[in-house]
């Protein structure tokens, strides 16, 4: 029940407040509302929402780098969950979720790049990921638009993409259809903790919502003042610039995701072509640097010369919510009822299904999935508590 | 009087209808209304308005090329008229006209470019234009942000710039203050000619305005069906892409306009930095090509490396209204009461003062200024009439 009398004034209540209406917050809110919890989503607005500018690659093979194996296991599990997640979401929302298993082709634009790529391919072999090594001419047979400079690469046919903007629309519709209330233009500013457990949430307009549970899904802002210092995860904004281009019908520069050492190109069914992304430590800065746009266009053109003929529709910047180990923080904290789902770095869209599943299990009092264990929110807060003790 | 009874229905009238509300149309409308003519401006909307995306260079020296001397004389006269025009407009409109005589520096980025530039400098000498030759180090002393590759160049201290967007606002305000009526979102579709003279104008919504005079200032659309074929000037759209960047206060990449063989960079007082412009024959196509943006950024960066650090605010395309000799068509036609002011190619802002003066003189029954004679509208329509005779 959203509002109840409590003494003199009326007080708002919820079983669960979700702070943040990006892909992670909405996916968790959808699952929670569907499980019967009275769920209130606080949507602070789209300006800083990484989901709005994300490329939407569902590409665990592309993410495989040395030293991040725990993240990779979760990424692989979530990628596997994506087709069913998309189908279920589409049915629940009544609108399209344009998930597409288009595959990805990683290419080296000279012999050095190809040699480096081949070493990464060997890591994939060790990790059991499907990826086939190809000579340059074989790459160009798969993607005739590739530059003749391509010296080799590997094919990862299981990689996929989803346009995050219709995805956000669908998640919002599904959450609402499941009974979640979504308050637009309203930020959560402080969690109210009483005797070690969540009692409520203060909102930007001065109201307080009484709730026993808060899920913080506030992206790059999750290191801010919403949470008490002891459980505040070390999340920082990692700026990325990204371009949206448009190809005329039937004239996409590639059929698969094409990835080089410096750029990726994601073609969508409707003709949109996404080129990303820069990586810059600049704090909460959403300005698009001319130099970044120049480099993205140059590198996309080096790989796929036809990109030059596309229409440039949008240059945007986003803030990847990033932890020290590049893996997200998912699950409970030392404060009873306070859950975190954030720090997804460049993998928020990819990890949305497994993140929502983990939060739903936690809310139901069940065990987190095994692949989520290394990503528990508590891994960063524990040492801080010890220091404070 | 805008409306009068005429038999059964009410008919709209005007002493002068101006079709087009770009810088040329509005400047002419302002002068005409100020002279006492009941003036109606038809503003078809900003989408295709070249003035909205123009760089706003008032740079006759930069425009000096072999074989276009008649245009150059008009350009020099109009540039000279600009300071008084800006001051008068500012007083009439009550809002700022940010005209700024910042000077321009043309640079060559290697010895070949510098040698070519030196030949152009010699042309300036023949034409009596002020421009001083500088060695590379001297260029960098004037503009320390220039790349070390700069091999030489010339300084043209009289060149200026004006931001066309506040200019449009001021012209609109001045025209309205002088009594002109401006109908927004309304295109003129056909001039009504009776017995060899203008009788009225049909509008896009089916209305007809009775008027003895029509000034066509419809930019790249002036070769279209508004005018009868015999007097229709051979104007085509010449696409140009242009970028708007923003520098933090005090961090402009240059103080003067900087021009290379392939790009120009216009710094404004408020921190805006304009980089232009591509030249493409693509018809009425306002899509921004990724390749054009790439080339503009690359070439601006080659000349002024600090451009990479600026914020990229806008990528836009415009349509230069262009005649076969790159000079405008200004003045009367074979149809009594039908005047043209268009085809200004890349010089619409530069030529606005002298164009408005010429049209005002023509409307008053006086002689066109001597420098306008070679730009008369009739130079293209005469041969067509002879062919038809």
XYZ file of C-alpha atoms in Angstrom:
778
model
C 0.000 0.000 0.000
C 1.625 3.255 -1.073
C 0.226 5.583 1.638
C -1.078 4.924 5.116
C -2.152 6.977 8.116
C 0.382 7.036 10.887
C -0.605 9.374 13.694
C -1.225 12.910 12.452
C 0.358 12.947 8.948
C 0.156 10.594 6.007
C 3.341 8.633 5.398
C 4.368 6.965 2.196
C 5.510 3.393 2.381
C 6.913 0.733 0.114
C 8.164 -2.812 0.527
C 11.141 -1.876 -1.606
C 12.513 1.388 -2.886
C 14.757 1.189 -5.937
C 16.965 4.249 -6.337
C 17.852 4.529 -10.016
C 15.935 3.839 -13.218
C 18.660 2.682 -15.548
C 18.663 -0.810 -16.997
C 19.899 -2.321 -13.710
C 17.413 -0.533 -11.447
C 14.454 -1.202 -13.740
C 15.343 -4.868 -14.326
C 15.554 -5.435 -10.564
C 12.338 -3.459 -9.953
C 10.499 -5.506 -12.571
C 11.541 -8.786 -10.934
C 10.780 -7.501 -7.431
C 7.349 -6.160 -8.341
C 6.542 -9.377 -10.182
C 7.384 -11.296 -6.986
C 4.718 -9.325 -5.144
C 6.735 -6.598 -3.421
C 5.215 -3.122 -3.397
C 8.040 -1.440 -5.288
C 8.754 2.260 -5.715
C 11.338 3.286 -8.329
C 12.948 6.703 -7.950
C 14.024 7.993 -11.348
C 16.418 10.920 -10.974
C 16.381 11.581 -14.724
C 18.169 10.472 -17.852
C 20.988 13.030 -17.984
C 23.660 10.890 -16.350
C 22.136 7.510 -17.196
C 24.800 5.296 -18.715
C 22.095 3.009 -20.160
C 20.953 5.838 -22.429
C 24.257 5.990 -24.283
C 25.509 2.398 -23.919
C 26.290 0.461 -27.086
C 24.358 -2.549 -25.790
C 26.895 -5.225 -26.634
C 26.202 -8.614 -25.082
C 29.687 -9.828 -25.729
C 31.358 -11.907 -23.017
C 34.086 -13.115 -25.367
C 35.016 -9.534 -26.171
C 35.193 -8.786 -22.462
C 37.587 -11.633 -21.702
C 40.833 -10.138 -20.428
C 43.518 -11.585 -18.205
C 42.890 -11.253 -14.481
C 39.125 -10.737 -14.630
C 38.010 -14.381 -14.736
C 35.342 -14.012 -11.985
C 33.671 -11.258 -13.973
C 33.913 -13.379 -17.091
C 32.010 -16.284 -15.534
C 29.145 -13.973 -14.591
C 29.255 -12.362 -18.034
C 29.044 -15.742 -19.757
C 26.135 -16.817 -17.547
C 24.278 -13.560 -18.159
C 24.859 -13.684 -21.920
C 23.377 -17.172 -21.890
C 20.366 -15.874 -19.968
C 19.771 -13.004 -22.396
C 17.575 -14.686 -25.058
C 15.062 -15.934 -22.474
C 15.256 -12.629 -20.580
C 14.510 -10.704 -23.788
C 11.599 -12.968 -24.704
C 10.083 -12.788 -21.226
C 10.542 -9.019 -21.083
C 8.988 -8.546 -24.489
C 5.925 -10.547 -23.427
C 5.643 -8.704 -20.107
C 6.140 -5.246 -21.580
C 4.154 -5.659 -24.764
C 6.834 -3.869 -26.752
C 9.834 -4.946 -28.732
C 13.184 -5.828 -27.181
C 15.503 -5.743 -30.199
C 17.956 -8.399 -29.018
C 19.961 -9.809 -31.898
C 22.643 -12.501 -31.869
C 24.661 -10.981 -34.691
C 28.108 -12.284 -33.708
C 31.301 -10.290 -33.379
C 34.490 -10.188 -35.392
C 37.644 -8.972 -33.649
C 40.248 -7.823 -36.144
C 43.851 -6.663 -36.078
C 44.699 -3.876 -38.508
C 48.365 -4.830 -38.786
C 50.550 -7.827 -37.917
C 51.278 -6.602 -34.388
C 47.617 -6.110 -33.601
C 46.808 -9.500 -35.094
C 49.515 -11.173 -32.994
C 48.160 -9.572 -29.820
C 44.659 -10.647 -30.764
C 45.872 -14.191 -31.309
C 47.209 -14.257 -27.736
C 43.758 -13.197 -26.526
C 42.254 -15.951 -28.671
C 44.442 -18.436 -26.799
C 43.031 -17.154 -23.503
C 39.566 -17.816 -24.878
C 40.624 -21.379 -25.577
C 41.732 -21.791 -21.958
C 38.430 -20.325 -20.769
C 36.391 -22.539 -23.073
C 34.930 -19.614 -25.020
C 33.935 -20.169 -28.631
C 36.110 -18.104 -30.964
C 37.700 -19.173 -34.258
C 40.961 -17.699 -35.590
C 40.745 -16.294 -39.122
C 43.264 -14.971 -41.636
C 42.744 -11.461 -43.003
C 41.164 -12.718 -46.211
C 38.821 -14.920 -44.196
C 37.781 -11.920 -42.105
C 36.996 -9.992 -45.277
C 34.993 -12.913 -46.635
C 32.779 -12.659 -43.542
C 32.684 -8.869 -43.648
C 33.438 -7.537 -47.140
C 33.422 -3.952 -45.862
C 36.605 -4.486 -43.848
C 39.719 -2.578 -44.863
C 42.356 -4.511 -46.764
C 44.747 -3.729 -43.899
C 43.016 -6.356 -41.730
C 45.733 -8.913 -40.970
C 43.719 -11.453 -38.998
C 41.094 -11.812 -36.345
C 38.690 -14.071 -34.575
C 35.021 -14.710 -34.960
C 32.775 -14.939 -31.900
C 29.433 -15.971 -33.370
C 27.572 -16.030 -30.051
C 27.997 -12.328 -29.292
C 24.852 -10.217 -29.486
C 23.555 -6.670 -29.243
C 20.450 -4.944 -27.960
C 19.515 -1.296 -28.383
C 19.442 0.035 -24.801
C 16.874 2.745 -25.532
C 13.953 0.472 -26.466
C 15.259 -1.852 -23.751
C 14.732 0.920 -21.177
C 11.239 1.540 -22.533
C 10.394 -2.160 -22.270
C 11.811 -2.504 -18.748
C 9.846 0.514 -17.591
C 6.650 -0.886 -19.106
C 7.239 -4.336 -17.612
C 7.989 -2.905 -14.170
C 4.842 -0.788 -14.298
C 2.764 -3.714 -15.561
C 4.016 -5.769 -12.608
C 2.795 -3.055 -10.252
C 5.938 -0.999 -9.618
C 5.401 2.716 -9.146
C 7.929 4.908 -10.941
C 8.391 8.465 -9.703
C 10.067 10.533 -12.394
C 12.448 13.382 -11.713
C 12.973 12.346 -8.108
C 16.284 11.369 -6.561
C 16.875 9.472 -3.334
C 19.236 11.561 -1.228
C 19.794 9.532 1.970
C 18.931 6.146 3.335
C 17.475 6.233 6.865
C 19.068 3.522 9.023
C 17.683 2.616 12.450
C 19.355 0.012 14.674
C 21.433 -1.359 11.821
C 18.598 -1.758 9.361
C 16.908 0.278 6.651
C 13.906 2.262 7.914
C 13.286 4.653 5.048
C 14.612 6.839 2.281
C 14.748 10.624 2.150
C 13.874 12.113 -1.226
C 15.176 15.230 -2.944
C 11.923 17.108 -2.262
C 12.161 16.534 1.503
C 9.682 13.658 1.740
C 10.600 10.414 3.462
C 9.334 7.042 2.284
C 9.138 4.373 4.988
C 10.586 1.149 3.662
C 12.449 -1.836 5.071
C 14.452 -2.281 1.852
C 16.449 -0.039 -0.429
C 18.144 -1.180 -3.594
C 20.782 1.356 -4.625
C 21.180 1.277 -8.410
C 22.426 4.811 -8.911
C 25.241 4.069 -11.327
C 28.242 6.366 -11.216
C 26.661 8.268 -8.282
C 26.660 5.225 -5.988
C 29.835 6.355 -4.271
C 27.928 9.474 -3.153
C 26.016 10.476 -0.051
C 22.925 8.301 -0.459
C 24.667 5.495 1.441
C 26.464 5.608 4.804
C 30.257 5.744 4.361
C 30.823 2.232 5.741
C 28.830 0.558 2.991
C 29.502 3.052 0.226
C 31.156 1.179 -2.643
C 34.268 2.682 -4.268
C 32.537 3.500 -7.554
C 33.816 6.277 -9.804
C 32.583 7.623 -13.149
C 34.680 6.464 -16.100
C 33.763 8.665 -19.012
C 33.083 7.211 -22.434
C 32.204 8.994 -25.642
C 30.126 7.184 -28.222
C 28.732 7.991 -31.656
C 25.453 7.027 -33.260
C 25.372 6.895 -37.035
C 22.683 5.862 -39.469
C 23.017 3.693 -42.550
C 20.504 3.771 -45.399
C 18.371 0.602 -45.607
C 20.487 -2.315 -46.759
C 23.762 -0.387 -46.545
C 25.136 -1.313 -43.145
C 28.937 -1.221 -43.132
C 29.027 -4.643 -41.438
C 26.664 -7.414 -40.367
C 28.487 -8.375 -37.167
C 29.904 -6.299 -34.372
C 33.415 -5.379 -35.544
C 36.030 -4.748 -32.872
C 39.570 -3.429 -33.259
C 42.135 -2.558 -30.628
C 40.726 0.977 -30.452
C 37.110 0.964 -31.519
C 33.998 -1.139 -31.885
C 31.245 -0.818 -34.463
C 27.803 -2.201 -33.595
C 25.299 -2.462 -36.473
C 21.629 -2.655 -35.543
C 18.771 -4.160 -37.524
C 17.108 -0.765 -38.017
C 20.170 0.873 -39.576
C 21.689 2.491 -36.503
C 25.439 2.000 -36.259
C 27.134 2.662 -32.923
C 30.830 3.529 -32.761
C 32.484 3.494 -29.355
C 34.040 4.265 -27.067
C 36.630 6.486 -25.457
C 37.841 5.814 -21.909
C 38.638 8.891 -19.843
C 39.065 9.653 -16.154
C 37.343 13.041 -15.979
C 34.902 12.841 -13.081
C 31.286 13.784 -13.716
C 31.984 15.418 -17.057
C 29.481 14.772 -19.844
C 31.033 17.093 -22.423
C 31.932 15.459 -25.712
C 35.615 16.077 -26.536
C 36.300 16.934 -30.166
C 39.459 14.823 -30.012
C 37.522 11.740 -28.909
C 35.054 12.090 -31.765
C 37.953 12.501 -34.177
C 39.669 9.353 -32.905
C 36.502 7.241 -32.946
C 35.707 8.253 -36.515
C 39.310 7.756 -37.626
C 39.564 4.291 -36.102
C 36.150 3.180 -37.354
C 37.128 4.404 -40.816
C 40.432 2.493 -40.662
C 38.541 -0.751 -40.071
C 35.418 -0.104 -42.161
C 35.969 2.659 -44.745
C 32.257 2.813 -45.607
C 31.618 4.360 -42.196
C 32.660 7.693 -43.738
C 29.502 7.693 -45.861
C 27.106 7.204 -42.947
C 25.087 9.973 -41.370
C 26.435 11.106 -38.012
C 23.353 11.439 -35.825
C 24.642 11.832 -32.291
C 27.818 12.328 -30.291
C 27.303 11.602 -26.605
C 29.206 10.934 -23.420
C 28.308 8.550 -20.616
C 29.710 7.633 -17.235
C 30.611 3.988 -16.677
C 30.084 3.204 -12.987
C 33.416 1.613 -12.210
C 34.952 -0.196 -9.239
C 38.656 -0.822 -8.590
C 38.415 -4.375 -9.997
C 36.064 -3.435 -12.885
C 33.461 -5.914 -11.560
C 30.054 -4.886 -10.226
C 28.855 -4.881 -6.629
C 25.722 -6.997 -6.302
C 23.802 -8.052 -3.209
C 23.430 -7.293 0.494
C 25.506 -4.980 2.655
C 26.251 -4.861 6.384
C 23.041 -2.848 6.801
C 19.997 -5.082 6.914
C 17.678 -4.358 3.987
C 20.230 -2.330 2.029
C 21.137 -3.933 -1.286
C 23.475 -2.713 -3.995
C 23.393 -3.322 -7.740
C 25.972 -1.171 -9.429
C 29.513 -0.671 -10.589
C 28.782 -2.539 -13.813
C 31.502 -0.624 -15.663
C 31.032 -1.360 -19.377
C 28.858 -4.413 -18.752
C 25.547 -3.123 -17.435
C 23.416 -4.288 -20.344
C 25.221 -7.615 -20.550
C 24.892 -8.282 -16.800
C 21.314 -7.031 -16.345
C 19.609 -10.466 -16.411
C 21.896 -12.096 -13.873
C 21.956 -8.985 -11.681
C 18.160 -8.864 -11.563
C 18.035 -12.585 -10.844
C 20.548 -12.252 -7.999
C 18.680 -9.347 -6.402
C 15.364 -11.217 -6.725
C 16.882 -14.255 -4.986
C 18.335 -12.084 -2.229
C 14.975 -10.355 -1.700
C 13.339 -13.794 -1.444
C 15.868 -14.841 1.192
C 17.545 -17.366 -1.111
C 21.219 -17.922 -1.938
C 22.929 -15.757 -4.556
C 23.879 -17.660 -7.739
C 27.388 -19.093 -7.466
C 28.786 -16.892 -10.257
C 27.637 -13.818 -8.325
C 29.534 -14.734 -5.143
C 32.800 -13.047 -6.264
C 30.813 -9.913 -7.129
C 29.157 -9.485 -3.716
C 28.789 -5.898 -2.589
C 30.462 -6.683 0.720
C 33.902 -7.291 -0.804
C 34.666 -3.567 -0.679
C 32.820 -2.589 2.516
C 34.350 -5.210 4.844
C 37.876 -3.768 5.055
C 36.434 -0.307 5.655
C 34.395 -1.594 8.570
C 37.429 -3.280 10.027
C 39.355 -0.039 9.730
C 36.554 1.787 11.531
C 36.274 -0.856 14.284
C -2.850 48.039 -44.412
C -2.695 44.275 -43.995
C -6.338 43.397 -44.776
C -9.036 45.193 -46.739
C -12.544 44.437 -47.945
C -12.725 43.682 -51.622
C -16.183 42.623 -52.714
C -17.440 39.627 -50.763
C -14.274 38.255 -49.110
C -11.460 39.864 -47.170
C -8.155 39.993 -49.035
C -4.740 40.382 -47.545
C -2.461 42.957 -49.053
C 1.078 44.206 -48.663
C 3.275 46.758 -50.403
C 6.039 44.163 -50.433
C 6.154 40.468 -49.695
C 9.547 39.043 -48.780
C 9.735 35.282 -49.274
C 12.439 33.984 -46.954
C 13.537 34.929 -43.449
C 17.243 34.230 -43.556
C 19.787 36.988 -43.089
C 19.240 38.282 -46.645
C 15.433 38.304 -46.511
C 15.307 39.890 -43.062
C 17.952 42.526 -43.826
C 16.030 43.568 -46.942
C 12.702 43.498 -45.060
C 14.128 45.676 -42.301
C 15.320 48.301 -44.791
C 12.067 48.159 -46.777
C 9.837 48.471 -43.714
C 11.986 51.313 -42.398
C 11.445 53.124 -45.718
C 7.694 53.012 -45.123
C 6.612 50.001 -47.193
C 4.002 47.728 -45.638
C 6.160 44.604 -45.624
C 5.122 40.999 -45.056
C 7.886 38.433 -44.461
C 7.053 34.788 -45.120
C 9.224 32.576 -42.947
C 9.122 28.977 -44.168
C 11.099 27.773 -41.148
C 14.685 27.333 -40.057
C 15.330 23.776 -41.234
C 17.008 24.650 -44.519
C 18.156 28.137 -43.548
C 21.825 28.512 -44.442
C 22.097 31.512 -42.091
C 21.445 29.210 -39.119
C 24.596 27.192 -39.711
C 26.851 29.754 -41.418
C 30.215 30.497 -39.828
C 29.626 34.234 -40.179
C 33.010 35.191 -41.589
C 33.213 38.718 -42.970
C 36.373 37.997 -44.837
C 36.732 39.472 -48.321
C 40.472 38.810 -48.424
C 39.864 35.134 -47.730
C 37.322 35.071 -50.543
C 39.707 36.519 -53.118
C 40.261 33.918 -55.828
C 41.250 34.290 -59.454
C 38.397 34.956 -61.848
C 35.876 36.268 -59.327
C 36.960 39.915 -59.218
C 33.409 41.347 -59.616
C 32.283 39.418 -56.560
C 35.370 40.582 -54.706
C 34.581 44.269 -55.262
C 31.102 43.799 -53.793
C 32.537 41.749 -50.930
C 35.071 44.460 -50.094
C 32.383 47.153 -50.187
C 30.055 45.117 -47.986
C 32.800 44.287 -45.480
C 33.505 48.000 -45.231
C 29.805 48.649 -44.606
C 29.572 46.028 -41.851
C 30.634 48.056 -38.771
C 28.045 50.778 -39.428
C 25.437 48.167 -40.391
C 26.043 46.289 -37.129
C 25.851 49.467 -35.046
C 22.660 50.639 -36.747
C 21.078 47.200 -36.450
C 21.987 46.926 -32.787
C 20.353 50.291 -32.084
C 17.245 49.425 -34.117
C 16.837 45.935 -32.660
C 17.758 46.675 -29.068
C 19.818 43.507 -28.874
C 23.446 42.669 -29.405
C 25.006 42.115 -32.821
C 28.292 40.411 -31.922
C 30.359 41.745 -34.825
C 34.064 41.500 -34.112
C 37.004 42.559 -36.288
C 39.302 39.787 -35.080
C 41.474 39.447 -38.187
C 42.337 36.262 -40.050
C 45.540 34.310 -40.454
C 45.862 32.074 -43.524
C 48.502 29.401 -43.009
C 50.175 26.711 -45.069
C 50.886 23.468 -43.223
C 53.815 22.506 -45.447
C 56.059 24.206 -47.999
C 53.758 23.433 -50.931
C 50.739 24.884 -49.190
C 52.755 27.925 -48.161
C 53.952 28.459 -51.749
C 50.387 28.280 -53.050
C 49.279 30.699 -50.360
C 52.061 33.091 -51.345
C 50.717 33.143 -54.911
C 47.308 34.083 -53.512
C 48.988 36.795 -51.443
C 50.385 38.231 -54.676
C 46.857 38.366 -56.100
C 45.850 40.348 -53.033
C 48.628 42.789 -53.805
C 47.282 43.260 -57.334
C 43.783 43.780 -55.942
C 44.980 46.242 -53.322
C 43.871 44.072 -50.396
C 45.738 44.377 -47.111
C 47.571 41.151 -46.293
C 51.107 40.734 -44.947
C 53.279 37.684 -45.670
C 54.655 35.934 -42.575
C 57.159 33.156 -41.974
C 56.019 30.134 -39.958
C 57.613 31.401 -36.755
C 55.942 34.771 -37.257
C 52.573 33.045 -37.669
C 53.132 31.199 -34.402
C 54.097 34.420 -32.659
C 50.675 35.808 -33.616
C 48.876 32.556 -32.783
C 50.884 30.431 -30.333
C 48.374 27.578 -30.645
C 49.387 26.887 -34.248
C 51.066 23.585 -35.046
C 54.817 23.664 -35.570
C 54.175 22.364 -39.098
C 52.988 25.832 -40.167
C 55.438 26.878 -42.903
C 54.157 30.384 -43.624
C 51.043 32.405 -44.106
C 49.511 35.813 -44.387
C 47.752 38.032 -41.942
C 44.559 39.837 -42.943
C 43.845 42.055 -39.943
C 40.658 43.571 -41.349
C 38.698 40.315 -41.516
C 35.844 39.958 -39.051
C 33.202 37.563 -37.790
C 29.636 37.770 -36.546
C 27.588 34.993 -34.976
C 24.704 34.507 -37.434
C 22.258 33.265 -34.792
C 22.078 36.448 -32.686
C 22.313 38.312 -36.001
C 19.088 36.623 -37.146
C 17.427 37.502 -33.834
C 18.481 41.137 -34.193
C 17.359 41.387 -37.831
C 13.991 39.918 -36.953
C 13.568 42.374 -34.077
C 14.649 45.325 -36.208
C 12.316 44.345 -39.054
C 9.418 43.981 -36.623
C 10.272 47.275 -34.909
C 10.200 48.973 -38.326
C 6.695 47.612 -38.879
C 7.304 44.465 -40.928
C 4.926 41.582 -40.277
C 6.599 38.186 -40.065
C 4.446 35.117 -40.647
C 6.189 32.070 -39.241
C 5.923 28.599 -40.697
C 4.513 29.879 -43.978
C 6.097 29.420 -47.380
C 5.365 31.347 -50.561
C 4.561 28.804 -53.252
C 3.899 30.841 -56.417
C 4.098 34.417 -57.553
C 0.964 35.641 -59.346
C 1.901 37.606 -62.478
C -0.655 39.642 -64.404
C 0.239 41.484 -67.604
C 3.967 41.179 -66.955
C 3.891 42.441 -63.399
C 3.536 41.013 -59.912
C -0.059 40.936 -58.669
C 0.183 38.676 -55.658
C 1.706 35.679 -53.951
C 0.091 32.316 -53.239
C 0.931 30.853 -49.845
C 1.338 27.247 -48.767
C -2.014 27.285 -46.946
C -3.924 28.331 -50.078
C -4.256 32.021 -49.246
C -3.226 34.684 -51.728
C -1.707 37.996 -50.672
C -2.250 40.861 -53.109
C 0.999 42.734 -53.575
C 2.709 44.675 -56.342
C 6.171 43.549 -55.194
C 7.777 40.267 -54.268
C 11.345 39.898 -53.100
C 12.442 36.274 -53.468
C 15.074 35.495 -50.829
C 14.501 31.771 -50.565
C 18.114 30.661 -50.584
C 18.841 27.281 -52.116
C 15.138 26.894 -53.036
C 15.155 29.925 -55.340
C 15.558 27.742 -58.404
C 12.201 26.148 -57.516
C 8.614 26.736 -58.534
C 7.941 29.995 -56.712
C 9.190 31.930 -59.746
C 8.191 31.572 -63.420
C 10.793 29.585 -65.393
C 11.945 32.594 -67.437
C 13.181 34.498 -64.407
C 14.132 31.544 -62.254
C 17.830 31.867 -61.418
C 20.083 28.816 -61.814
C 20.639 28.354 -58.078
C 21.517 24.960 -56.643
C 22.171 23.799 -53.071
C 25.865 23.287 -52.316
C 26.045 21.314 -49.122
C 28.417 22.280 -46.343
C 29.000 20.598 -43.018
C 30.143 22.684 -40.095
C 31.007 22.033 -36.463
C 30.399 24.138 -33.386
C 32.746 23.612 -30.470
C 33.046 25.347 -27.128
C 36.187 26.506 -25.374
C 36.325 27.122 -21.626
C 36.627 30.833 -20.720
C 40.047 32.136 -21.670
C 41.057 28.967 -23.511
C 40.263 29.709 -27.124
C 42.595 27.839 -29.475
C 43.222 31.045 -31.447
C 42.378 34.746 -31.316
C 42.013 35.281 -35.057
C 40.184 33.315 -37.701
C 42.679 30.646 -38.801
C 42.376 29.341 -42.347
C 44.208 26.453 -43.999
C 43.784 24.955 -47.442
C 41.118 22.610 -46.058
C 39.509 24.143 -43.008
C 38.779 27.370 -41.197
C 38.488 27.940 -37.460
C 36.449 30.922 -36.255
C 36.778 31.816 -32.553
C 33.989 33.892 -31.037
C 34.132 36.189 -28.034
C 31.790 33.965 -26.004
C 33.904 30.820 -26.394
C 32.186 29.252 -29.397
C 34.622 27.938 -31.991
C 33.308 27.158 -35.471
C 35.120 24.694 -37.720
C 34.073 24.533 -41.357
C 33.278 23.550 -43.926
C 32.858 20.692 -46.340
C 31.743 21.317 -49.942
C 29.503 18.655 -51.449
C 27.137 18.441 -54.404
C 24.344 16.377 -52.855
C 21.120 18.225 -53.603
C 18.790 19.002 -50.726
C 20.524 16.679 -48.292
C 20.974 17.939 -44.739
C 22.434 14.743 -43.297
C 25.809 15.145 -41.631
C 28.333 12.729 -43.164
C 30.600 11.018 -40.658
C 33.491 11.367 -43.103
C 33.054 15.134 -43.313
C 33.104 15.493 -39.535
C 36.212 13.335 -39.405
C 38.000 15.457 -42.005
C 37.031 18.771 -40.405
C 38.260 17.639 -36.990
C 41.443 16.164 -38.461
C 42.304 19.299 -40.413
C 41.458 21.652 -37.541
C 43.642 19.512 -35.278
C 46.518 19.622 -37.778
C 46.506 23.419 -37.658
C 45.526 23.968 -34.011
C 46.162 20.871 -31.878
C 44.296 22.341 -28.888
C 41.047 21.910 -30.826
C 41.083 18.270 -29.683
C 40.401 19.383 -26.107
C 37.335 21.460 -26.948
C 33.785 20.321 -26.411
C 32.013 19.303 -29.612
C 28.576 20.869 -29.321
C 27.016 20.546 -32.751
C 27.536 18.977 -36.160
C 25.279 20.502 -38.789
C 24.822 20.740 -42.527
C 23.656 23.711 -44.545
C 22.885 24.439 -48.172
C 24.828 27.247 -49.816
C 22.590 28.828 -52.474
C 24.955 28.749 -55.404
C 24.942 30.103 -58.959
C 27.165 29.002 -61.856
C 29.565 31.931 -61.275
C 29.422 31.732 -57.438
C 28.143 35.329 -57.301
C 24.689 36.296 -56.041
C 21.702 37.488 -58.057
C 20.528 40.851 -56.763
C 17.904 43.210 -58.142
C 15.021 43.388 -60.608
C 13.892 40.790 -63.118
C 12.013 40.982 -66.404
C 8.784 40.832 -64.377
C 7.850 44.224 -63.000
C 7.856 44.190 -59.201
C 9.719 40.885 -58.895
C 13.102 41.263 -57.216
C 15.662 38.625 -56.357
C 18.218 38.529 -53.550
C 19.875 35.158 -53.447
C 22.579 32.842 -54.651
C 25.003 34.242 -52.077
C 26.951 30.976 -51.977
C 29.295 31.179 -48.984
C 28.978 34.950 -48.679
C 25.475 35.632 -47.410
C 26.486 37.144 -44.084
C 29.317 39.123 -45.653
C 27.107 40.506 -48.439
C 23.991 41.208 -46.356
C 24.575 44.968 -45.871
C 25.210 45.738 -49.534
C 22.425 43.413 -50.678
C 19.903 45.124 -48.403
C 21.135 48.528 -49.570
C 20.797 47.545 -53.227
C 17.270 46.203 -52.770
C 16.265 49.325 -50.825
C 17.569 51.532 -53.645
C 15.755 49.455 -56.247
C 12.505 49.646 -54.262
C 12.943 53.428 -54.086
C 13.390 53.596 -57.854
C 17.054 54.583 -57.584
C 20.146 53.174 -59.315
C 21.827 50.033 -57.979
C 25.284 50.671 -56.470
C 27.997 50.294 -59.105
C 29.567 47.241 -57.422
C 26.198 45.474 -57.637
C 25.858 45.931 -61.403
C 27.809 42.729 -62.258
C 25.618 40.813 -59.793
C 22.266 41.823 -61.305
C 19.645 39.107 -61.283
C 19.028 39.577 -64.999
C 22.426 38.216 -66.062
C 21.079 34.655 -65.951
C 17.497 35.267 -67.099
C 18.322 37.223 -70.269
C 19.735 34.350 -72.334
C 16.792 32.169 -71.305
C 14.349 34.796 -72.531
C 16.204 35.088 -75.805
C 16.049 31.339 -76.198
C 12.308 31.430 -75.548
C 11.734 34.370 -77.930
